[in-house]
Coordinates of C-alpha atoms in Angstrom, one line a residue:
Chain A
X1350 CA 35.0 164.8 48.4
X1351 CA 37.4 167.4 49.7
X1352 CA 36.7 166.2 53.0
X1353 CA 37.6 162.8 52.8
X1354 CA 40.7 163.5 51.0
X1355 CA 42.1 165.7 53.8
X1356 CA 41.5 162.7 55.8
X1357 CA 43.3 160.2 53.7
X1358 CA 45.9 162.7 54.5
X1359 CA 45.5 163.1 57.9
X1360 CA 45.7 158.9 58.1
X1361 CA 48.9 158.7 55.7
X1362 CA 50.5 161.1 58.1
X1363 CA 50.2 158.6 60.9
X1364 CA 48.1 157.1 63.1
X1365 CA 50.7 156.4 65.7
X1366 CA 52.4 160.0 66.8
X1367 CA 56.4 159.7 66.3
X1368 CA 55.8 161.5 69.2
X1369 CA 55.5 158.9 71.0
X1370 CA 59.1 157.5 70.9
X1371 CA 60.3 160.5 73.0
X1372 CA 59.6 159.5 76.5
X1373 CA 60.7 156.1 76.1
X1374 CA 64.1 158.3 74.4
X1375 CA 64.5 160.1 77.1
X1376 CA 64.6 157.3 79.1
X1377 CA 66.9 155.3 77.2
X1378 CA 69.4 158.6 77.1
X1379 CA 69.2 158.7 81.1
X1380 CA 69.9 155.7 82.4
X1381 CA 71.5 153.8 79.6
X1382 CA 73.9 156.6 77.8
X1383 CA 74.3 159.0 80.3
X1384 CA 76.0 156.4 82.9
X1385 CA 77.7 154.7 80.0
X1386 CA 79.1 158.3 78.9
X1387 CA 79.6 159.1 83.1
X1388 CA 81.6 155.5 83.5
X1389 CA 83.8 157.4 80.4
X1390 CA 84.2 160.6 81.8
X1391 CA 84.7 159.6 85.3
X1392 CA 83.2 162.4 86.7
X1393 CA 81.1 160.9 89.3
X1394 CA 82.1 160.4 93.3
X1395 CA 84.5 158.0 92.4
X1396 CA 87.4 160.6 92.3
X1397 CA 86.8 161.5 95.5
X1398 CA 86.0 157.7 97.2
X1399 CA 89.5 156.2 96.2
X1400 CA 92.6 157.0 96.4
X1401 CA 92.3 160.3 94.0
X1402 CA 94.6 159.1 91.5
X1403 CA 94.0 160.6 88.0
X1404 CA 92.2 157.9 86.0
X1405 CA 95.3 158.1 82.9
X1406 CA 97.1 156.1 85.6
X1407 CA 94.6 153.4 85.6
X1408 CA 94.7 152.8 81.6
X1409 CA 99.2 153.2 82.0
X1410 CA 98.6 150.3 84.5
X1411 CA 96.0 147.9 81.7
X1412 CA 98.0 148.4 78.9
X1413 CA 101.8 148.6 79.6
X1414 CA 101.8 146.3 83.4
X1415 CA 102.2 142.5 81.4
X1416 CA 99.9 141.1 84.2
X1417 CA 97.0 143.2 82.4
X1418 CA 98.0 143.1 78.9
X1419 CA 97.6 139.3 79.7
X1420 CA 94.1 139.6 81.3
X1421 CA 92.7 141.9 78.2
X1422 CA 94.9 139.6 75.7
X1423 CA 92.7 136.8 77.6
X1424 CA 89.0 138.4 77.8
X1425 CA 89.2 138.4 74.0
X1426 CA 91.3 135.2 73.7
X1427 CA 89.3 133.5 75.8
X1428 CA 85.8 135.0 74.0
X1429 CA 87.1 134.3 70.7
X1430 CA 87.9 130.4 71.4
X1431 CA 84.3 130.0 72.9
X1432 CA 82.9 131.4 70.2
X1433 CA 85.3 129.3 67.3
X1434 CA 83.9 126.0 69.8
X1435 CA 80.6 127.2 69.7
X1436 CA 80.3 127.5 65.9
X1437 CA 81.8 124.0 65.1
X1438 CA 79.6 122.0 67.3
X1439 CA 76.5 124.4 66.5
X1440 CA 76.7 124.1 63.1
X1441 CA 76.2 120.6 62.4
X1442 CA 73.1 120.7 65.1
X1443 CA 71.6 123.8 62.8
X1444 CA 71.7 121.9 60.5
X1445 CA 69.8 119.7 61.4
X1446 CA 67.8 121.5 62.5
X1447 CA 66.4 122.8 59.2
X1448 CA 67.2 119.9 56.4
X1449 CA 66.3 116.5 58.5
X1450 CA 64.7 117.5 61.9
X1451 CA 60.5 117.7 59.9
X1452 CA 58.0 117.6 62.3
X1453 CA 60.1 117.4 65.2
X1454 CA 62.2 120.5 64.5
X1455 CA 59.4 122.3 67.2
X1456 CA 60.3 120.2 69.9
X1457 CA 64.0 120.3 68.9
X1458 CA 63.7 124.8 69.0
X1459 CA 61.9 123.9 72.7
X1460 CA 65.4 122.1 73.3
X1461 CA 67.9 124.7 72.2
X1462 CA 65.7 127.0 74.4
X1463 CA 64.7 125.5 77.4
X1464 CA 68.0 125.9 79.2
X1465 CA 68.5 129.5 78.2
X1466 CA 65.4 130.1 80.5
X1467 CA 67.8 127.8 84.0
X1468 CA 69.4 129.9 86.0
X1469 CA 73.3 130.2 85.4
X1470 CA 73.9 129.4 88.4
X1471 CA 72.4 126.2 88.1
X1472 CA 74.2 125.2 85.2
X1473 CA 77.5 125.9 86.5
X1474 CA 75.9 123.9 89.4
X1475 CA 75.0 121.3 87.5
X1476 CA 78.9 121.1 86.0
X1477 CA 80.7 121.6 89.2
X1478 CA 78.9 117.8 90.0
X1479 CA 80.0 116.5 86.9
X1480 CA 83.1 117.9 87.0
X1481 CA 83.9 116.5 90.8
X1482 CA 87.1 114.9 91.5
X1483 CA 85.3 112.3 91.7
X1484 CA 82.6 113.0 89.2
X1485 CA 81.2 111.7 86.5
X1486 CA 83.5 112.8 84.0
X1487 CA 86.1 111.4 85.9
X1488 CA 84.6 108.2 86.3
X1489 CA 83.9 108.0 82.6
X1490 CA 87.5 108.7 81.5
X1491 CA 89.0 106.7 84.2
X1492 CA 86.8 103.6 82.8
X1493 CA 87.5 104.2 79.1
X1494 CA 91.3 104.5 79.7
X1495 CA 91.9 107.9 78.5
X1496 CA 93.1 108.8 82.3
X1497 CA 94.5 107.1 84.8
X1498 CA 94.0 109.1 88.4
X1499 CA 91.2 111.6 88.9
X1500 CA 91.4 115.3 86.6
X1501 CA 90.8 118.2 88.6
X1502 CA 88.6 120.0 86.4
X1503 CA 87.2 122.5 88.1
X1504 CA 89.0 125.5 89.2
X1505 CA 91.0 125.4 85.6
X1506 CA 90.3 127.7 82.8
X1507 CA 88.9 124.1 80.4
X1508 CA 86.4 123.9 83.0
X1509 CA 84.8 127.7 82.1
X1510 CA 85.3 127.2 78.2
X1511 CA 83.1 124.3 78.5
X1512 CA 80.7 125.5 81.1
X1513 CA 80.6 128.7 78.4
X1514 CA 80.1 126.9 75.6
X1515 CA 77.0 125.6 77.3
X1516 CA 75.7 128.4 77.9
X1517 CA 75.9 130.3 74.4
X1518 CA 75.9 127.6 71.6
X1519 CA 71.9 127.6 72.0
X1520 CA 72.3 131.7 70.4
X1521 CA 74.8 130.0 67.6
X1522 CA 72.5 127.3 66.4
X1523 CA 69.5 129.7 66.5
X1524 CA 71.3 132.5 64.8
X1525 CA 72.9 130.0 61.9
X1526 CA 69.4 128.0 61.6
X1527 CA 67.4 130.8 60.7
X1528 CA 69.7 132.1 58.0
X1529 CA 70.2 128.2 56.7
X1530 CA 66.5 128.4 56.3
X1531 CA 66.7 131.3 54.1
X1532 CA 68.5 129.1 52.0
X1533 CA 67.6 128.5 48.2
X1534 CA 67.8 124.4 47.8
X1535 CA 67.5 124.8 44.1
X1536 CA 70.9 126.2 44.1
X1537 CA 72.6 123.3 46.1
X1538 CA 70.4 121.2 43.5
X1539 CA 71.9 123.2 40.7
X1540 CA 75.5 122.3 42.1
X1541 CA 74.6 118.6 41.8
X1542 CA 73.2 118.0 39.0
X1543 CA 76.4 119.7 37.6
X1544 CA 78.6 117.1 39.2
X1545 CA 79.4 118.8 42.9
X1546 CA 80.1 116.5 44.9
X1547 CA 78.3 116.4 48.5
X1548 CA 81.6 117.7 49.4
X1549 CA 81.8 120.4 47.2
X1550 CA 78.6 121.5 47.2
X1551 CA 78.4 121.9 50.6
X1552 CA 81.9 124.1 50.3
X1553 CA 81.6 126.3 47.3
X1554 CA 77.2 126.9 47.6
X1555 CA 75.9 125.9 51.1
X1556 CA 78.9 127.2 53.4
X1557 CA 79.0 130.2 51.6
X1558 CA 75.3 131.6 51.6
X1559 CA 75.5 130.7 55.3
X1560 CA 78.3 132.8 56.3
X1561 CA 76.1 135.8 57.3
X1562 CA 74.5 133.2 60.1
X1563 CA 77.6 132.7 61.2
X1564 CA 78.3 136.3 60.9
X1565 CA 75.1 136.7 63.5
X1566 CA 75.9 134.2 65.9
X1567 CA 79.9 135.2 66.8
X1568 CA 78.4 138.5 67.5
X1569 CA 75.9 137.6 69.8
X1570 CA 78.7 134.8 71.0
X1571 CA 81.1 136.7 71.3
X1572 CA 79.9 139.5 73.1
X1573 CA 77.7 137.1 75.5
X1574 CA 81.8 135.1 76.6
X1575 CA 83.4 138.8 76.7
X1576 CA 80.9 140.5 79.5
X1577 CA 80.5 137.0 81.7
X1578 CA 82.2 137.0 85.0
X1579 CA 79.9 133.7 86.7
X1580 CA 81.2 131.0 85.3
X1581 CA 84.6 132.1 85.6
X1582 CA 84.0 132.4 89.2
X1583 CA 82.2 129.4 89.6
X1584 CA 83.9 126.9 87.6
X1585 CA 87.1 128.4 86.8
X1586 CA 88.1 129.6 89.9
X1587 CA 90.3 132.0 88.7
X1588 CA 92.3 130.1 87.2
X1589 CA 91.5 131.6 84.1
X1590 CA 91.7 136.0 84.6
X1591 CA 89.6 138.4 82.3
X1592 CA 88.3 141.6 83.1
X1593 CA 84.3 140.9 84.0
X1594 CA 86.2 138.4 86.7
X1595 CA 88.9 141.5 87.5
X1596 CA 85.7 144.0 87.9
X1597 CA 84.1 141.6 90.2
X1598 CA 87.3 141.0 92.3
X1599 CA 87.9 145.0 92.2
X1600 CA 84.2 145.6 93.5
X1601 CA 84.2 143.1 96.1
X1602 CA 87.3 142.6 97.7
X1603 CA 89.7 145.1 96.7
X1604 CA 87.3 148.2 96.5
X1605 CA 89.4 149.8 93.8
X1606 CA 86.4 151.5 92.0
X1607 CA 88.8 153.4 89.7
X1608 CA 90.3 150.7 88.2
X1609 CA 87.1 148.6 87.7
X1610 CA 85.8 152.0 86.0
X1611 CA 89.5 152.0 83.5
X1612 CA 88.7 147.8 82.7
X1613 CA 84.1 148.4 82.7
X1614 CA 85.8 151.5 80.1
X1615 CA 88.2 148.6 78.4
X1616 CA 85.8 145.6 78.1
X1617 CA 82.5 148.5 77.2
X1618 CA 85.5 149.0 73.5
X1619 CA 85.9 145.7 73.5
X1620 CA 82.1 146.1 73.0
X1621 CA 81.6 149.0 71.0
X1622 CA 83.6 147.4 68.4
X1623 CA 81.7 144.4 68.2
X1624 CA 78.8 146.8 67.1
X1625 CA 80.1 148.5 65.1
X1626 CA 81.3 145.5 63.2
X1627 CA 77.6 144.4 63.7
X1628 CA 76.0 147.5 62.1
X1629 CA 78.8 146.7 59.1
X1630 CA 76.9 143.8 59.2
X1631 CA 73.4 144.7 59.0
X1632 CA 74.5 147.2 56.8
X1633 CA 75.6 144.7 53.9
X1634 CA 72.1 142.7 54.4
X1635 CA 70.5 145.4 54.0
X1636 CA 72.3 146.4 50.4
X1637 CA 72.2 142.6 49.4
X1638 CA 68.8 142.1 50.1
X1639 CA 67.4 145.1 48.1
Chain B
X613 CA 75.3 90.6 58.2
X614 CA 73.9 89.4 54.6
X615 CA 75.6 91.6 52.2
X616 CA 72.0 94.0 51.8
X617 CA 72.0 94.7 54.7
X618 CA 75.2 96.0 54.8
X619 CA 74.1 97.9 51.7
X620 CA 71.7 98.9 53.6
X621 CA 73.7 100.2 56.8
X622 CA 76.1 102.0 54.7
X623 CA 73.1 104.5 52.9
X624 CA 72.0 105.1 56.2
X625 CA 75.3 105.9 57.6
X626 CA 75.5 109.9 57.3
X627 CA 71.9 109.8 58.7
X628 CA 72.9 107.8 61.5
X629 CA 75.8 109.2 62.6
X630 CA 74.1 112.8 62.1
X631 CA 71.3 111.4 64.5
X632 CA 74.0 110.6 66.4
X633 CA 75.6 113.4 66.9
X634 CA 72.5 115.2 68.3
X635 CA 71.3 113.2 70.7
X636 CA 75.4 113.6 72.0
X637 CA 74.7 117.7 71.5
X638 CA 71.4 117.3 74.0
X639 CA 73.4 115.0 76.1
X640 CA 75.6 118.1 77.1
X641 CA 72.6 120.2 76.9
X642 CA 70.7 118.7 78.6
X643 CA 72.7 116.7 81.1
X644 CA 74.2 119.4 83.5
X645 CA 70.3 120.9 84.2
X646 CA 68.2 117.3 84.5
X647 CA 71.3 116.2 86.9
X648 CA 70.4 119.6 88.9
X649 CA 67.3 118.8 89.0
X650 CA 67.6 115.2 90.6
X651 CA 70.0 116.3 92.7
X652 CA 67.5 117.9 94.4
X653 CA 65.6 115.9 95.6
X654 CA 67.9 113.8 97.8
X655 CA 67.9 112.5 101.3
X656 CA 71.5 113.4 101.6
X657 CA 73.4 116.0 103.6
X658 CA 75.6 116.4 100.5
X659 CA 75.5 117.1 96.9
X660 CA 75.0 113.1 96.2
X661 CA 75.2 112.1 92.3
X662 CA 73.7 109.6 91.5
X663 CA 70.8 111.1 94.0
X664 CA 70.4 108.7 97.3
X665 CA 66.7 108.1 97.8
X666 CA 63.7 110.5 97.7
X667 CA 62.5 113.8 99.5
X668 CA 61.8 117.2 99.9
X669 CA 64.0 118.1 102.7
X670 CA 65.7 120.4 100.2
X671 CA 62.7 122.0 99.0
X672 CA 61.6 122.5 102.2
X673 CA 65.1 124.3 103.6
X674 CA 64.3 126.4 100.6
X675 CA 60.9 127.7 102.2
X676 CA 62.6 127.7 105.4
X677 CA 65.8 129.8 104.5
X678 CA 64.9 133.4 104.7
X679 CA 67.1 135.1 102.9
X680 CA 66.4 132.4 99.7
X681 CA 62.7 133.3 100.6
X682 CA 63.0 137.5 101.3
X683 CA 65.2 137.7 98.1
X684 CA 63.0 135.6 95.9
X685 CA 59.9 137.8 96.8
X686 CA 62.3 140.4 95.9
X687 CA 62.7 139.0 92.2
X688 CA 59.6 138.6 91.4
X689 CA 58.1 141.3 92.8
X690 CA 60.7 142.7 90.3
X691 CA 60.5 140.7 87.3
X692 CA 56.6 142.3 87.2
X693 CA 57.4 145.4 88.1
X694 CA 60.0 145.5 85.1
X695 CA 57.5 143.6 82.9
X696 CA 55.1 146.5 83.4
X697 CA 57.0 149.1 82.9
X698 CA 59.1 147.5 79.9
X699 CA 55.7 147.6 78.9
X700 CA 55.3 151.1 79.3
X701 CA 58.0 152.0 77.6
X702 CA 58.9 149.7 74.9
X703 CA 55.3 149.2 73.0
X704 CA 54.9 153.1 72.4
X705 CA 58.7 153.0 71.3
X706 CA 57.8 150.1 69.2
X707 CA 54.7 151.6 67.1
X708 CA 56.6 155.2 67.0
X709 CA 59.8 153.2 65.5
X710 CA 58.2 150.9 62.8
X711 CA 54.6 152.7 61.7
X712 CA 54.9 157.0 63.4
X713 CA 56.9 158.2 60.3
X714 CA 59.8 158.9 62.9
X715 CA 63.1 160.4 60.9
X716 CA 65.8 157.8 60.8
X717 CA 63.3 155.7 62.3
X718 CA 66.4 152.4 61.7
X719 CA 68.7 154.3 63.7
X720 CA 66.8 154.6 67.2
X721 CA 65.5 151.4 66.5
X722 CA 69.2 150.2 66.6
X723 CA 69.6 152.4 69.3
X724 CA 66.7 151.0 70.9
X725 CA 68.2 147.2 71.1
X726 CA 72.0 148.5 71.4
X727 CA 71.1 147.8 75.6
X728 CA 71.8 143.9 74.4
X729 CA 75.1 144.6 73.4
X730 CA 76.4 146.3 76.1
X731 CA 78.5 143.6 78.5
X732 CA 76.0 143.3 81.5
X733 CA 78.5 144.1 84.1
X734 CA 79.7 147.3 82.6
X735 CA 76.3 148.6 82.4
X736 CA 76.0 147.2 86.1
X737 CA 78.5 148.9 87.6
X738 CA 78.2 152.4 85.8
X739 CA 74.9 152.9 86.7
X740 CA 75.1 152.0 90.3
X741 CA 78.1 155.1 91.0
X742 CA 75.4 156.6 87.8
X743 CA 72.3 156.2 90.3
X744 CA 74.2 156.6 93.5
X745 CA 74.8 160.3 92.5
X746 CA 71.3 161.1 91.2
X747 CA 70.3 160.1 95.1
X748 CA 68.9 156.7 94.4
X749 CA 71.2 154.8 95.3
X750 CA 70.8 151.1 96.2
X751 CA 67.4 150.8 96.0
X752 CA 64.2 148.8 95.2
X753 CA 63.8 151.7 92.6
X754 CA 67.0 152.0 90.9
X755 CA 67.4 147.8 90.4
X756 CA 64.1 148.6 88.1
X757 CA 65.7 151.0 86.5
X758 CA 68.3 148.9 85.3
X759 CA 66.4 146.1 85.1
X760 CA 63.7 148.3 83.1
X761 CA 66.7 149.1 80.3
X762 CA 68.5 145.8 80.0
X763 CA 64.7 144.5 79.5
X764 CA 63.4 147.3 76.8
X765 CA 64.8 146.0 73.5
X766 CA 63.2 142.8 74.5
X767 CA 59.8 144.0 74.8
X768 CA 60.5 146.5 71.0
X769 CA 61.1 144.0 69.5
X770 CA 58.5 141.3 69.9
X771 CA 55.9 143.9 70.2
X772 CA 57.6 145.5 66.3
X773 CA 57.4 143.0 65.2
X774 CA 53.9 141.9 65.7
X775 CA 52.9 145.1 64.8
X776 CA 55.2 144.8 61.2
X777 CA 52.4 142.2 60.6
X778 CA 49.5 143.8 61.0
X779 CA 48.1 146.0 58.1
X780 CA 47.9 149.5 58.3
X781 CA 44.2 149.1 56.4
X782 CA 42.5 148.5 59.6
X783 CA 44.2 151.4 61.6
X784 CA 43.1 154.2 58.2
X785 CA 40.1 152.4 57.9
X786 CA 39.2 153.8 61.5
X787 CA 40.8 157.3 60.9
X788 CA 38.0 157.4 57.5
X789 CA 35.2 156.5 59.6
X790 CA 36.2 159.5 62.1
X791 CA 37.4 157.2 64.9
X792 CA 40.4 159.9 66.7
X793 CA 43.8 158.6 67.4
X794 CA 43.4 157.6 70.9
X795 CA 40.1 155.5 69.9
X796 CA 42.1 153.8 67.0
X797 CA 44.9 152.5 69.1
X798 CA 42.3 152.0 71.6
X799 CA 40.0 149.6 69.6
X800 CA 42.6 148.4 67.1
X801 CA 46.0 149.0 67.7
X802 CA 45.9 147.2 71.0
X803 CA 44.0 144.8 70.1
X804 CA 45.9 143.3 67.4
X805 CA 49.7 143.9 69.5
X806 CA 48.4 142.1 72.6
X807 CA 49.8 139.0 71.3
X808 CA 52.9 140.9 71.1
X809 CA 52.9 142.8 74.8
X810 CA 52.1 139.5 76.3
X811 CA 55.1 138.5 75.2
X812 CA 57.3 141.2 75.7
X813 CA 56.1 141.3 79.0
X814 CA 57.2 137.9 79.5
X815 CA 60.6 138.0 78.1
X816 CA 61.4 141.3 80.3
X817 CA 60.1 138.6 83.1
X818 CA 63.0 136.2 82.7
X819 CA 65.8 138.1 82.0
X820 CA 64.7 140.0 85.2
X821 CA 64.2 136.8 86.9
X822 CA 67.7 135.7 86.0
X823 CA 69.4 138.8 85.6
X824 CA 73.0 138.4 87.7
X825 CA 75.6 140.9 86.9
X826 CA 73.5 144.1 87.3
X827 CA 71.6 142.9 90.5
X828 CA 74.6 142.0 92.2
X829 CA 75.8 145.6 92.2
X830 CA 73.0 146.2 93.7
X831 CA 72.3 144.0 96.6
X832 CA 71.4 144.7 100.1
X833 CA 69.5 143.2 102.3
X834 CA 66.5 144.5 101.3
X835 CA 67.2 144.6 97.7
X836 CA 69.1 141.1 97.0
X837 CA 67.3 138.9 94.1
X838 CA 67.6 135.2 94.1
X839 CA 70.1 134.5 91.9
X840 CA 72.8 137.4 94.0
X841 CA 71.9 135.2 97.4
X842 CA 72.1 132.1 95.1
X843 CA 75.8 133.4 94.6
X844 CA 76.7 133.9 97.4
X845 CA 75.3 131.1 99.2
X846 CA 77.5 129.0 96.6
X847 CA 81.1 130.7 97.3
X848 CA 80.7 129.8 100.2
X849 CA 78.5 126.4 100.9
X850 CA 78.3 123.5 98.4
X851 CA 74.9 121.4 99.0
X852 CA 71.7 120.8 97.5
X853 CA 69.4 123.6 98.5
X854 CA 70.7 126.0 95.5
X855 CA 69.6 122.9 94.0
X856 CA 66.5 123.2 94.7
X857 CA 66.6 126.7 94.6
X858 CA 67.5 126.4 90.8
X859 CA 64.5 124.1 90.5
X860 CA 61.9 126.3 91.5
X861 CA 63.1 129.5 89.1
X862 CA 62.9 126.7 86.4
X863 CA 59.5 126.0 87.4
X864 CA 58.7 129.7 87.0
X865 CA 60.7 129.6 83.8
X866 CA 59.1 127.3 82.2
X867 CA 56.0 127.9 83.1
X868 CA 56.6 132.1 81.4
X869 CA 58.4 129.7 78.4
X870 CA 55.0 127.6 78.2
X871 CA 52.5 130.7 77.7
X872 CA 54.6 132.2 75.0
X873 CA 54.7 128.6 73.4
X874 CA 51.2 129.5 73.1
X875 CA 51.0 133.0 72.0
X876 CA 53.5 133.6 70.5
X877 CA 56.0 131.3 68.9
X878 CA 59.5 130.5 70.6
X879 CA 61.4 131.6 67.5
X880 CA 61.3 135.6 69.0
X881 CA 62.7 134.5 72.3
X882 CA 66.7 134.5 70.4
X883 CA 68.1 137.8 70.1
X884 CA 69.4 136.8 66.3
X885 CA 65.8 136.9 65.1

């Protein structure tokens, strides 16, 4: 009896040892936290490699030179803009997926996820073909009498935005759908029975309840847009300059590593701010759930 | 049109317009990808859409061009190594956080998933200089470390998700019956979390094989991955061989996706879930 009881106490202490986390934790500290801290402190050979300017010189440049202020602003504005477009386009899709797709829902999820597995280069390549001077988009717009002569979509901010929305909208749809799925349909029925119109039911019941999904989607899409440079490089063609694109160019062309380090820290600060929001969102959800 | 069918159309209008919206949405989402698939089979010297004729010459070109083939091999080797290391590190962590009575388990879980929220270009840049300072330099090992850091969250999440769904009763029964920790892990826990491990491995491979923002920092003749070679190719030339290379990469990914779907379901793919 005593033996059995002591056996049970061992079990409740866990079959899995808490120490199993140790090596993974160490790995992440050494190869994830320290590199970022190192980049923040800028203590590596960077200083000796580059022009021996104090790092503060670069921060000063980033936050006082109108050219760079513009770039920091554009980085955030582009991410917010792309995210908002994703919400507007994605919300109806999520709604359809959850409420009307029936037995097709698995297929629709497959169609949403399949593009995520194609390489970003494949998708930009496709858009370059579509947006070419004599590509399908221009042909169509001229045929429909919207344009008189071909518009140079390529190497402009507009095609970069389209490319980013194309890459990121599935994340938004899936985030919103996972929350919509958890909404109790009886709440909407009650609102309808009590006399609310379809539109009013949506605005007063469904939409507020789905805000958590929009929030999650916002953070994911914002973070991914905030860090992307391939689309801006291959579709935007440098028309729209953002921090990630500039880091890429500093690294490959100018080779001013210290400036790139300073820019990556600003980009990191934006991401950490977003991560903080995410944590607050999760905490709020946790409180609600309990 | 008689009044009855007009009424029916009016009644169905919201549904029909929603259906039309969905069709347009998926044309937007899949169109650019299908166009690339079509272009990869063109006979022409240049990128033509609609493609003219049907040929596999651009696939032949892919396999004749050493830079593509070498980098494809690097990509596949790297993806497999990342998956193995990712599972080696991710599975114990996922188990410990889920049921190991680790203090501050939620905070640690957030930490394990936090590489997901970092801009990849920042991590690539930071890791390049950090690993160079440590003496790893631009090498396959550096690439492996970097790719493991970013795919670890996917492994942790899928494994933790599966493990959470398994009742602790099985492990406790085994313990009561006298099995030791290793025996329990090997005979009870491991077989039950296998789908999660398998899915996590595939996610890690898919994340690794498509990565560009990190890989390009570690580019050299021996360590260029396929996306890196494709990017530099595309910056100088615009011909259908990129379409063929994209399709080859897509085929690898679709096979992976199909296996994940069979084993695990698709919802786990997204960072949102």
